[in-house]
Coordinates of C-alpha atoms in Angstrom, one line a residue:
X1 CA 74.5 -52.2 -55.2
X2 CA 73.6 -53.4 -58.7
X3 CA 75.3 -52.2 -61.8
X4 CA 72.2 -50.1 -62.7
X5 CA 72.2 -48.5 -59.3
X6 CA 75.9 -47.6 -59.6
X7 CA 75.4 -46.1 -63.0
X8 CA 72.4 -44.1 -61.8
X9 CA 74.3 -42.9 -58.7
X10 CA 77.4 -41.8 -60.7
X11 CA 75.3 -40.0 -63.3
X12 CA 73.1 -38.3 -60.7
X13 CA 76.2 -37.1 -58.8
X14 CA 77.7 -35.5 -61.9
X15 CA 74.3 -34.0 -63.0
X16 CA 73.7 -32.5 -59.5
X17 CA 77.2 -31.2 -59.3
X18 CA 77.1 -29.5 -62.7
X19 CA 73.5 -28.3 -62.4
X20 CA 74.0 -26.8 -59.0
X21 CA 77.0 -24.8 -60.2
X22 CA 75.1 -23.6 -63.3
X23 CA 72.2 -22.5 -61.1
X24 CA 74.6 -20.7 -58.7
X25 CA 76.2 -18.9 -61.6
X26 CA 72.9 -17.7 -62.9
X27 CA 71.8 -16.6 -59.4
X28 CA 75.2 -14.9 -58.9
X29 CA 75.8 -16.7 -55.6
X30 CA 78.6 -18.9 -54.4
X31 CA 78.2 -22.5 -55.6
X32 CA 78.4 -23.8 -52.1
X33 CA 75.0 -22.3 -51.3
X34 CA 73.4 -24.6 -53.8
X35 CA 75.8 -27.6 -53.7
X36 CA 75.6 -28.3 -49.9
X37 CA 71.8 -28.4 -49.5
X38 CA 71.4 -30.3 -52.8
X39 CA 73.9 -32.9 -51.8
X40 CA 72.4 -33.2 -48.3
X41 CA 68.8 -33.5 -49.7
X42 CA 69.9 -36.1 -52.3
X43 CA 71.7 -38.1 -49.6
X44 CA 68.6 -37.9 -47.3
X45 CA 66.2 -39.0 -50.0
X46 CA 68.1 -41.7 -51.9
X47 CA 71.0 -44.1 -51.2
X48 CA 72.3 -44.3 -54.8
X49 CA 74.7 -41.3 -54.5
X50 CA 76.1 -42.2 -51.1
X51 CA 79.8 -42.5 -51.7
X52 CA 80.3 -45.3 -49.2
X53 CA 77.9 -47.4 -51.1
X54 CA 79.2 -46.4 -54.6
X55 CA 82.9 -46.6 -53.8
X56 CA 83.1 -48.3 -50.4
X57 CA 86.3 -47.7 -48.4
X58 CA 88.0 -46.3 -51.4
X59 CA 86.1 -43.0 -51.1
X60 CA 88.5 -41.6 -48.5
X61 CA 91.5 -42.2 -50.7
X62 CA 89.8 -40.6 -53.7
X63 CA 88.9 -37.5 -51.5
X64 CA 92.6 -37.2 -50.5
X65 CA 93.7 -37.3 -54.1
X66 CA 91.0 -34.8 -55.2
X67 CA 92.0 -32.4 -52.5
X68 CA 95.6 -32.7 -53.5
X69 CA 94.7 -31.6 -57.1
X70 CA 92.6 -28.7 -55.7
X71 CA 95.5 -27.6 -53.4
X72 CA 98.0 -27.9 -56.3
X73 CA 95.7 -25.6 -58.3
X74 CA 95.5 -23.2 -55.3
X75 CA 99.3 -23.2 -55.1
X76 CA 99.5 -22.2 -58.8
X77 CA 97.7 -19.0 -57.9
X78 CA 100.3 -18.0 -55.3
X79 CA 102.7 -15.8 -57.2
X80 CA 104.4 -14.3 -54.2
X81 CA 106.2 -11.7 -56.3
X82 CA 102.8 -10.0 -57.0
X83 CA 102.0 -9.6 -53.3
X84 CA 102.5 -5.9 -53.0
X85 CA 104.5 -4.4 -50.1
X86 CA 101.6 -2.5 -48.5
X87 CA 99.4 -5.6 -48.3
X88 CA 102.0 -8.1 -47.4
X89 CA 102.1 -7.3 -43.7
X90 CA 98.3 -7.2 -43.4
X91 CA 97.9 -10.6 -45.2
X92 CA 100.7 -12.1 -43.1
X93 CA 99.1 -11.0 -39.8
X94 CA 95.7 -12.1 -40.9
X95 CA 97.1 -15.6 -41.6
X96 CA 99.0 -15.8 -38.3
X97 CA 96.4 -14.3 -36.0
X98 CA 93.5 -16.1 -37.8
X99 CA 95.1 -19.6 -37.6
X100 CA 96.2 -19.2 -34.0
X101 CA 93.0 -17.6 -32.6
X102 CA 90.6 -19.9 -34.6
X103 CA 92.5 -23.0 -33.5
X104 CA 92.7 -21.9 -29.8
X105 CA 89.1 -20.7 -29.5
X106 CA 87.5 -23.7 -31.2
X107 CA 89.8 -26.0 -29.2
X108 CA 88.7 -24.3 -26.0
X109 CA 85.0 -24.2 -26.6
X110 CA 84.6 -27.4 -28.5
X111 CA 84.7 -29.9 -25.6
X112 CA 82.0 -27.9 -23.7
X113 CA 79.8 -27.2 -26.7
X114 CA 79.9 -30.5 -28.5
X115 CA 80.9 -33.0 -25.7
X116 CA 84.1 -34.0 -27.6
X117 CA 87.6 -34.7 -26.3
X118 CA 90.1 -31.9 -26.4
X119 CA 92.2 -33.6 -29.1
X120 CA 89.1 -33.9 -31.4
X121 CA 88.2 -30.2 -30.7
X122 CA 91.8 -29.3 -31.7
X123 CA 91.4 -31.2 -34.9
X124 CA 88.1 -29.4 -35.6
X125 CA 89.8 -26.1 -34.8
X126 CA 92.6 -26.7 -37.3
X127 CA 90.0 -27.7 -40.0
X128 CA 88.1 -24.5 -39.5
X129 CA 91.0 -22.2 -40.0
X130 CA 90.8 -22.4 -43.8
X131 CA 88.7 -20.2 -46.0
X132 CA 89.6 -20.4 -49.7
X133 CA 89.3 -18.4 -52.9
X134 CA 86.6 -20.8 -54.3
X135 CA 84.1 -19.2 -52.0
X136 CA 85.6 -15.8 -51.2
X137 CA 86.0 -15.0 -54.9
X138 CA 82.4 -15.3 -56.0
X139 CA 81.2 -13.2 -53.1
X140 CA 83.7 -10.5 -53.9
X141 CA 82.8 -10.6 -57.6
X142 CA 79.2 -9.8 -56.6
X143 CA 80.1 -7.2 -54.0
X144 CA 82.9 -5.5 -56.1
X145 CA 84.8 -4.0 -53.1
X146 CA 87.8 -1.7 -53.6
X147 CA 90.9 -3.3 -55.2
X148 CA 92.9 -3.1 -52.0
X149 CA 90.3 -4.9 -49.9
X150 CA 89.7 -7.5 -52.7
X151 CA 93.5 -8.2 -53.0
X152 CA 93.8 -8.7 -49.2
X153 CA 90.9 -11.1 -48.9
X154 CA 91.8 -13.1 -52.0
X155 CA 95.4 -13.5 -50.9
X156 CA 94.4 -14.5 -47.4
X157 CA 91.9 -17.0 -48.6
X158 CA 94.3 -18.5 -51.1
X159 CA 97.2 -18.8 -48.6
X160 CA 95.1 -20.1 -45.8
X161 CA 94.1 -23.2 -47.7
X162 CA 97.6 -24.8 -48.0
X163 CA 98.6 -23.5 -44.5
X164 CA 95.5 -25.0 -42.9
X165 CA 95.9 -28.3 -44.8
X166 CA 99.5 -28.6 -43.7
X167 CA 98.7 -27.9 -40.1
X168 CA 95.6 -30.1 -40.3
X169 CA 97.7 -33.0 -41.5
X170 CA 100.2 -32.5 -38.7
X171 CA 97.4 -32.3 -36.1
X172 CA 95.9 -35.4 -37.5
X173 CA 99.2 -37.2 -37.1
X174 CA 99.4 -36.1 -33.5
X175 CA 95.8 -37.1 -32.6
X176 CA 95.9 -40.4 -34.5
X177 CA 99.3 -41.6 -33.2
X178 CA 99.1 -40.5 -29.6
X179 CA 95.4 -39.8 -28.9
X180 CA 96.4 -36.4 -27.4
X181 CA 97.8 -33.1 -28.4
X182 CA 101.3 -33.1 -26.9
X183 CA 103.8 -31.5 -29.2
X184 CA 106.1 -30.8 -26.3
X185 CA 107.5 -34.3 -26.3
X186 CA 110.5 -34.6 -28.5
X187 CA 109.2 -37.8 -30.2
X188 CA 105.9 -36.3 -31.2
X189 CA 107.5 -33.0 -32.3
X190 CA 110.0 -35.0 -34.4
X191 CA 107.1 -36.9 -36.0
X192 CA 105.6 -33.5 -37.0
X193 CA 108.7 -32.3 -38.7
X194 CA 109.3 -35.7 -40.3
X195 CA 105.9 -35.5 -41.9
X196 CA 106.5 -32.0 -43.0
X197 CA 110.0 -32.8 -44.4
X198 CA 108.7 -35.9 -46.2
X199 CA 105.9 -33.9 -47.8
X200 CA 108.3 -31.2 -48.9
X201 CA 110.6 -33.8 -50.4
X202 CA 107.6 -35.1 -52.3
X203 CA 107.0 -31.6 -53.5
X204 CA 110.6 -31.3 -54.7
X205 CA 110.2 -34.6 -56.7
X206 CA 106.9 -33.4 -58.2
X207 CA 108.5 -30.1 -59.2
X208 CA 111.4 -31.9 -60.9
X209 CA 109.0 -34.1 -62.8
X210 CA 107.0 -31.2 -63.9
X211 CA 110.1 -29.3 -65.0
X212 CA 111.0 -32.3 -67.1
X213 CA 107.5 -32.8 -68.7
X214 CA 106.7 -29.1 -69.1
X215 CA 110.0 -27.5 -69.9
X216 CA 112.2 -30.3 -71.3
X217 CA 109.6 -32.2 -73.3
X218 CA 107.7 -28.9 -74.0
X219 CA 104.3 -30.6 -74.0
X220 CA 101.3 -28.6 -75.3
X221 CA 98.3 -27.5 -73.3
X222 CA 96.4 -30.7 -73.5
X223 CA 99.3 -33.1 -72.7
X224 CA 100.8 -30.6 -70.3
X225 CA 97.6 -30.6 -68.3
X226 CA 97.5 -34.4 -68.3
X227 CA 101.1 -34.5 -67.2
X228 CA 100.3 -32.1 -64.3
X229 CA 97.4 -34.3 -63.2
X230 CA 99.5 -37.5 -63.4
X231 CA 102.5 -36.0 -61.5
X232 CA 100.3 -34.5 -58.7
X233 CA 98.2 -37.6 -58.3
X234 CA 101.2 -39.9 -58.5
X235 CA 103.5 -38.0 -56.1
X236 CA 100.6 -37.4 -53.7
X237 CA 99.6 -41.1 -53.7
X238 CA 103.2 -42.2 -53.3
X239 CA 103.7 -39.9 -50.3
X240 CA 100.5 -41.1 -48.7
X241 CA 101.5 -44.7 -49.2
X242 CA 104.8 -44.2 -47.4
X243 CA 103.5 -41.8 -44.8
X244 CA 99.9 -40.9 -44.3
X245 CA 98.5 -37.5 -45.4
X246 CA 101.8 -36.1 -46.6
X247 CA 100.5 -36.1 -50.1
X248 CA 98.6 -32.8 -49.5
X249 CA 101.9 -31.2 -48.4
X250 CA 103.6 -32.5 -51.6
X251 CA 100.8 -31.1 -53.8
X252 CA 100.9 -27.7 -52.2
X253 CA 104.7 -27.4 -52.4
X254 CA 104.6 -28.5 -56.1
X255 CA 102.0 -25.9 -56.9
X256 CA 103.9 -23.1 -55.1
X257 CA 107.2 -24.1 -56.8
X258 CA 105.6 -24.1 -60.3
X259 CA 104.0 -20.7 -59.7
X260 CA 107.1 -19.0 -58.4
X261 CA 110.1 -20.6 -60.1
X262 CA 111.4 -18.8 -63.2
X263 CA 111.0 -20.8 -66.3
X264 CA 107.7 -22.5 -65.8
X265 CA 105.6 -19.5 -67.0
X266 CA 102.3 -21.0 -66.2
X267 CA 99.4 -19.2 -67.9
X268 CA 97.0 -17.1 -65.8
X269 CA 94.1 -18.9 -67.4
X270 CA 94.1 -22.7 -67.7
X271 CA 90.6 -23.5 -69.2
X272 CA 90.8 -27.3 -69.2
X273 CA 92.4 -27.5 -65.8
X274 CA 89.9 -24.9 -64.3
X275 CA 87.0 -26.9 -65.7
X276 CA 88.4 -30.1 -64.1
X277 CA 88.8 -28.3 -60.8
X278 CA 85.2 -27.0 -60.9
X279 CA 84.0 -30.5 -61.6
X280 CA 86.0 -32.0 -58.8
X281 CA 84.7 -29.3 -56.4
X282 CA 81.1 -30.0 -57.3
X283 CA 81.5 -33.8 -57.1
X284 CA 83.2 -33.5 -53.7
X285 CA 80.6 -31.3 -52.2
X286 CA 77.7 -33.4 -53.5
X287 CA 79.3 -36.6 -52.3
X288 CA 80.5 -35.3 -48.9
X289 CA 77.3 -33.5 -48.0
X290 CA 75.3 -36.6 -48.9
X291 CA 77.1 -38.5 -46.2
X292 CA 75.8 -36.0 -43.6
X293 CA 72.6 -37.5 -42.2
X294 CA 69.8 -35.5 -40.6
X295 CA 70.3 -37.7 -37.5
X296 CA 74.0 -36.5 -37.2
X297 CA 73.0 -32.9 -37.5
X298 CA 70.3 -32.7 -34.9
X299 CA 72.6 -33.1 -31.8
X300 CA 75.1 -30.5 -33.0
X301 CA 72.8 -28.0 -34.7
X302 CA 72.4 -25.5 -31.9
X303 CA 76.0 -25.7 -30.7
X304 CA 77.2 -25.3 -34.3
X305 CA 75.1 -22.1 -34.7
X306 CA 76.7 -20.8 -31.5
X307 CA 80.1 -21.7 -32.9
X308 CA 79.3 -19.7 -36.1
X309 CA 78.3 -16.7 -34.0
X310 CA 81.6 -16.9 -32.1
X311 CA 83.7 -17.2 -35.3
X312 CA 81.8 -14.4 -37.0
X313 CA 81.2 -11.9 -34.2
X314 CA 84.3 -12.5 -32.0
X315 CA 87.2 -14.3 -33.7
X316 CA 87.2 -12.7 -37.1
X317 CA 86.7 -9.0 -35.9
X318 CA 89.5 -9.5 -33.4
X319 CA 91.8 -11.0 -36.0
X320 CA 91.1 -8.2 -38.5
X321 CA 91.5 -5.5 -35.9
X322 CA 94.9 -6.8 -34.9
X323 CA 96.1 -7.3 -38.5
X324 CA 95.0 -3.9 -39.8
X325 CA 96.1 -1.9 -36.8
X326 CA 98.4 1.0 -37.7
X327 CA 98.0 0.5 -41.4
X328 CA 96.6 2.7 -44.2
X329 CA 93.3 0.8 -44.3
X330 CA 90.3 3.0 -43.7
X331 CA 87.9 2.3 -40.9
X332 CA 85.3 0.9 -43.4
X333 CA 87.9 -1.3 -45.1
X334 CA 89.0 -2.7 -41.7
X335 CA 85.4 -3.4 -40.8
X336 CA 84.7 -5.2 -44.1
X337 CA 87.8 -7.3 -43.8
X338 CA 86.5 -8.2 -40.4
X339 CA 83.2 -9.3 -41.9
X340 CA 84.5 -11.8 -44.5
X341 CA 85.7 -15.2 -43.5
X342 CA 83.5 -18.0 -45.1
X343 CA 84.6 -21.6 -45.0
X344 CA 84.9 -23.6 -48.2
X345 CA 85.9 -26.7 -50.1
X346 CA 89.1 -27.5 -48.3
X347 CA 87.4 -27.4 -44.9
X348 CA 84.8 -29.9 -46.1
X349 CA 87.3 -32.2 -47.8
X350 CA 89.7 -32.2 -45.0
X351 CA 86.9 -32.7 -42.5
X352 CA 85.7 -35.7 -44.5
X353 CA 89.2 -37.2 -44.8
X354 CA 90.4 -36.6 -41.3
X355 CA 87.2 -37.4 -39.5
X356 CA 86.9 -40.7 -41.3
X357 CA 90.5 -41.6 -40.4
X358 CA 90.0 -40.8 -36.7
X359 CA 86.7 -42.8 -36.7
X360 CA 88.5 -45.8 -38.1
X361 CA 91.1 -45.5 -35.3
X362 CA 88.3 -45.4 -32.7
X363 CA 88.8 -41.8 -31.5
X364 CA 85.8 -40.9 -29.5
X365 CA 83.8 -37.9 -30.8
X366 CA 85.5 -37.9 -34.2
X367 CA 82.2 -38.6 -35.9
X368 CA 81.0 -35.1 -34.9
X369 CA 83.7 -33.3 -36.9
X370 CA 82.0 -33.6 -40.3
X371 CA 78.5 -32.5 -39.4
X372 CA 79.8 -29.6 -37.4
X373 CA 82.1 -28.5 -40.3
X374 CA 79.1 -28.9 -42.6
X375 CA 77.0 -26.6 -40.5
X376 CA 79.8 -24.0 -40.1
X377 CA 80.3 -24.0 -43.9
X378 CA 76.6 -23.5 -44.6
X379 CA 76.2 -20.9 -41.8
X380 CA 79.2 -18.8 -42.8
X381 CA 78.6 -18.9 -46.5
X382 CA 74.9 -18.0 -46.2
X383 CA 75.6 -15.2 -43.7
X384 CA 78.4 -13.6 -45.7
X385 CA 76.8 -14.1 -49.1
X386 CA 73.5 -12.4 -47.9
X387 CA 75.1 -9.6 -45.9
X388 CA 78.4 -8.8 -47.8
X389 CA 76.9 -6.4 -50.4
X390 CA 74.8 -4.3 -48.0
X391 CA 77.7 -4.2 -45.5
X392 CA 80.1 -3.1 -48.2
X393 CA 77.7 -0.3 -49.3
X394 CA 77.2 0.8 -45.7
X395 CA 80.9 0.8 -45.0
X396 CA 81.7 2.7 -48.2
X397 CA 84.1 0.1 -49.7
X398 CA 82.2 -0.6 -52.9
X399 CA 84.2 0.1 -56.0
X400 CA 82.6 2.9 -58.1
X401 CA 80.6 1.4 -61.0
X402 CA 81.9 2.0 -64.4
X403 CA 84.6 1.0 -66.9
X404 CA 88.3 1.6 -66.5
X405 CA 89.7 1.8 -70.0
X406 CA 93.2 1.0 -70.9
X407 CA 93.9 2.8 -74.2
X408 CA 97.0 1.6 -75.9
X409 CA 98.6 4.0 -78.4
X410 CA 100.2 7.4 -78.5
X411 CA 99.2 9.0 -81.8
X412 CA 97.5 12.4 -81.6
X413 CA 94.1 11.0 -82.5
X414 CA 94.3 8.3 -79.8
X415 CA 95.2 10.9 -77.2
X416 CA 92.3 13.0 -78.3
X417 CA 90.0 10.0 -78.1
X418 CA 91.2 9.4 -74.5
X419 CA 90.3 13.0 -73.6
X420 CA 86.8 12.5 -75.1
X421 CA 86.3 9.3 -73.1
X422 CA 87.4 11.0 -69.9
X423 CA 85.1 13.9 -70.5
X424 CA 82.2 11.4 -70.8
X425 CA 82.9 10.3 -67.2
X426 CA 85.2 7.3 -67.7
X427 CA 88.4 6.4 -65.9
X428 CA 91.0 6.3 -68.7
X429 CA 94.5 4.9 -68.4
X430 CA 96.8 5.2 -71.4
X431 CA 100.0 3.4 -72.4
X432 CA 102.5 4.2 -75.1
X433 CA 106.0 3.0 -75.8
X434 CA 107.8 6.1 -77.2
X435 CA 109.0 8.8 -74.9
X436 CA 107.5 11.6 -77.0
X437 CA 104.2 9.8 -77.0
X438 CA 104.2 9.3 -73.3
X439 CA 105.1 13.0 -72.8
X440 CA 102.2 14.0 -75.0
X441 CA 99.9 11.8 -72.9
X442 CA 101.1 13.6 -69.7
X443 CA 100.6 17.0 -71.3
X444 CA 97.0 16.1 -72.2
X445 CA 96.4 15.4 -68.5
X446 CA 95.6 11.8 -68.9
X447 CA 96.7 9.0 -66.5
X448 CA 99.9 7.3 -67.9
X449 CA 100.4 3.6 -67.1
X450 CA 103.8 2.4 -65.9
X451 CA 106.2 1.4 -68.6
X452 CA 106.0 -2.3 -67.8
X453 CA 102.2 -2.4 -67.8
X454 CA 101.8 -3.9 -71.2
X455 CA 104.6 -6.4 -70.6
X456 CA 102.6 -7.5 -67.5
X457 CA 99.3 -7.5 -69.5
X458 CA 100.7 -9.8 -72.2
X459 CA 102.5 -12.1 -69.8
X460 CA 100.5 -15.4 -69.8
X461 CA 101.1 -15.8 -66.1
X462 CA 99.7 -12.3 -65.3
X463 CA 96.3 -10.9 -64.5
X464 CA 95.7 -7.2 -65.2
X465 CA 93.8 -6.0 -62.1
X466 CA 91.4 -3.1 -62.2
X467 CA 91.2 -2.7 -66.0
X468 CA 87.7 -3.7 -67.4
X469 CA 88.3 -3.0 -71.1
X470 CA 91.3 -2.6 -73.4
X471 CA 91.4 -0.7 -76.7
X472 CA 94.5 -1.4 -78.8
X473 CA 95.1 1.5 -81.2
X474 CA 98.8 1.6 -81.9
X475 CA 100.1 2.3 -85.4
X476 CA 101.2 -1.4 -85.7
X477 CA 98.3 -3.5 -86.9
X478 CA 100.1 -6.8 -86.3
X479 CA 100.9 -5.8 -82.7
X480 CA 97.3 -4.9 -82.1
X481 CA 96.1 -8.2 -83.5
X482 CA 98.6 -10.3 -81.5
X483 CA 98.1 -8.4 -78.3
X484 CA 94.3 -8.8 -78.5
X485 CA 94.7 -12.5 -78.6
X486 CA 97.3 -12.7 -75.8
X487 CA 95.5 -10.2 -73.5
X488 CA 92.1 -11.8 -73.8
X489 CA 92.4 -14.0 -70.8
X490 CA 94.4 -11.5 -68.7
X491 CA 91.7 -8.8 -68.5
X492 CA 88.5 -8.8 -66.6
X493 CA 86.5 -7.4 -69.6
X494 CA 86.7 -7.4 -73.4
X495 CA 89.8 -6.5 -75.5
X496 CA 89.2 -4.6 -78.7
X497 CA 91.4 -3.4 -81.5
X498 CA 91.1 -0.9 -84.4
X499 CA 90.9 -2.5 -87.8
X500 CA 93.8 -2.8 -90.3
X501 CA 93.5 -1.4 -93.8
X502 CA 91.4 -3.5 -96.1
X503 CA 94.4 -4.2 -98.4
X504 CA 96.8 -4.9 -95.5
X505 CA 99.6 -7.4 -96.1
X506 CA 100.3 -7.7 -92.4
X507 CA 101.5 -11.0 -91.0
X508 CA 98.5 -11.7 -88.8
X509 CA 96.3 -8.6 -88.6
X510 CA 94.1 -9.4 -91.7
X511 CA 93.6 -13.0 -90.6
X512 CA 93.0 -12.7 -86.9
X513 CA 89.5 -12.9 -85.5
X514 CA 88.1 -10.8 -82.7
X515 CA 85.7 -7.8 -82.7
X516 CA 87.0 -4.8 -84.6
X517 CA 86.3 -1.3 -83.1
X518 CA 84.0 1.0 -85.2
X519 CA 83.6 -1.5 -88.0
X520 CA 85.4 -1.9 -91.3
X521 CA 84.8 1.6 -92.5
X522 CA 86.7 3.4 -89.7
X523 CA 89.9 1.4 -89.7
X524 CA 93.1 2.8 -88.2
X525 CA 94.6 4.7 -91.1
X526 CA 91.2 6.3 -91.9
X527 CA 90.8 7.5 -88.3
X528 CA 94.3 9.0 -88.4
X529 CA 93.8 10.6 -91.8
X530 CA 90.4 12.2 -90.8
X531 CA 91.9 13.5 -87.6
X532 CA 94.8 14.9 -89.5
X533 CA 92.4 16.8 -91.7
X534 CA 90.7 18.3 -88.7
X535 CA 88.0 15.9 -87.6
X536 CA 87.6 15.8 -83.8
X537 CA 86.0 13.6 -81.1
X538 CA 83.1 15.1 -79.2
X539 CA 80.6 14.0 -76.6
X540 CA 77.0 14.9 -76.1
X541 CA 73.9 13.5 -74.3
X542 CA 72.1 10.8 -76.2
X543 CA 68.9 12.8 -76.0
X544 CA 70.3 15.3 -78.4
X545 CA 69.9 14.7 -82.1
X546 CA 72.9 13.4 -83.9
X547 CA 74.7 16.2 -85.8
X548 CA 75.1 15.8 -89.5
X549 CA 78.0 13.7 -90.8
X550 CA 78.9 12.6 -87.2
X551 CA 79.5 8.9 -86.5
X552 CA 78.8 7.3 -83.1
X553 CA 81.9 5.4 -81.7
X554 CA 80.9 4.7 -78.1
X555 CA 77.9 4.9 -75.9
X556 CA 78.6 5.6 -72.2
X557 CA 75.7 4.3 -70.2
X558 CA 74.1 6.2 -67.4
X559 CA 75.9 3.9 -64.9
X560 CA 79.2 4.7 -66.7
X561 CA 79.5 1.3 -68.5
X562 CA 81.1 1.7 -71.9
X563 CA 79.5 0.1 -74.9
X564 CA 81.6 0.5 -78.1
X565 CA 80.3 0.3 -81.6
X566 CA 82.0 -2.7 -83.3
X567 CA 82.0 -4.6 -86.5
X568 CA 79.6 -7.1 -85.1
X569 CA 77.1 -4.9 -83.3
X570 CA 75.7 -1.4 -83.0
X571 CA 75.5 0.4 -79.6
X572 CA 72.0 1.8 -79.3
X573 CA 71.9 4.9 -77.0
X574 CA 69.1 5.3 -74.5
X575 CA 67.8 8.2 -72.5
X576 CA 70.4 9.3 -69.9
X577 CA 73.4 7.9 -71.9
X578 CA 76.3 9.9 -73.4
X579 CA 77.6 9.3 -76.9
X580 CA 81.2 9.8 -78.1
X581 CA 81.2 11.0 -81.7
X582 CA 83.7 11.5 -84.5
X583 CA 82.9 14.7 -86.5
X584 CA 83.6 15.4 -90.1
X585 CA 86.8 17.0 -91.3
X586 CA 86.3 20.7 -92.1
X587 CA 85.8 21.5 -95.7
X588 CA 88.8 23.3 -97.3
X589 CA 87.9 26.4 -99.1
X590 CA 89.2 26.6 -102.8
X591 CA 91.9 29.0 -103.5

């Protein structure tokens, strides 16, 4: 290829990867639905983005390193301490049953359906055990199932990726070294455990290096992110040089260690790293799908559709039934778990890496692994993305629409505001630090959060599940300001705070950005003073005329979404909405 063709190919790959993900975001569909056909179409119509022409034999090595970075990031999301007791058993059984049954069924039907040897069918079966949060998450964000179902599926998808990659690497070693699946022989079994041990040792080295760079040197976010990339890529490449495909294991172990060892305290949101992962995923899918030619798909198209039907209609329901038996999951929740198992980026990347390695070694039938995996990914993602929402509604597992408000503060006016929001139909959760304030919240009949909730919410490594808006209204303006900054990335929705006095000399409150509740006229001490003089919070339909001297604080939409009045914008009520008002203080009669 000429220099101009290489430049065009690289630029086109980046543009297609980014544009496809933007389009998917606007359409509210998983990015794979756009990335795969776009990459396939681009590869079929032009040669300039074909990775074998752009990068030659180096493409497989780059895919391996890219997958290592993705799996390290997946490992960072595996805080095992947050896996609740009541879901731990279900997730564990889903993993065990899913891996075993998928591997056995695909291995059994693969030779007959695709005309491939048993060892290649076993490799395909191990590749197809993975799912992944990068495709499950967007579907669940659109469907909005109950928190219990969402937690189970996200944990299963996240844990399946590293487990499937480890088992895939071991299976690859077995097929590549002996051309058969024969783990009963002591030599081959020893090779498996040697690869596993070597990868884990690489993970220990990676963890030690990250401890030194992140904890000892205390690098900032930018240099810390670069250090993570350098360590993961360096350790993964070093392991692969010494022993093939052990770098993936090292990357996973490093991510798990960083997420679970005390002292690392990785933030829940890592904007630069997340952006990089999104770019890598897009580039991989465009590049990998461009290598799948129409000629390679035609012979395996119908058998692949049959395999999708077996995985969706037989394997997944059986796995979910066995995992959820004798648990507190409802029938609808069990059925929905049994109707959600799409394949994603790790399946595509491992298929590309492992199939290329087996083709190079002359393993018959290995060339069919990638097109079959491509079709299974497309089939499962399209099927689940199109049917998940109606299935969830029919099974009754869709979360009730609306806002769950976390109201932080325990002064009398804050408690009364919580009562008003609840009377408007919202789900209100309150937190306060003092025992007398917590007792007053209980006496008002409002839901009281656990004592450690706020500590969890302001932990940079935490994610506050179920809360869609936070209102900070304590009597400490500096606390409200700091907490609004720290909690911003840990909550699904916005974080607001009441304003400090105009002449405040607080440490940070007067100088901190962020949207202020109710504007500059109704700051914290004004609200408390007016409430102390008898002003009260009331609710009424938006169709009614606004009473004299009442001020609108919130608009509760007809679908129970909460729209607060803030310093930057007004909330305009519409027909069918409910408004939360602050009335005037009663006039005192002269003596």
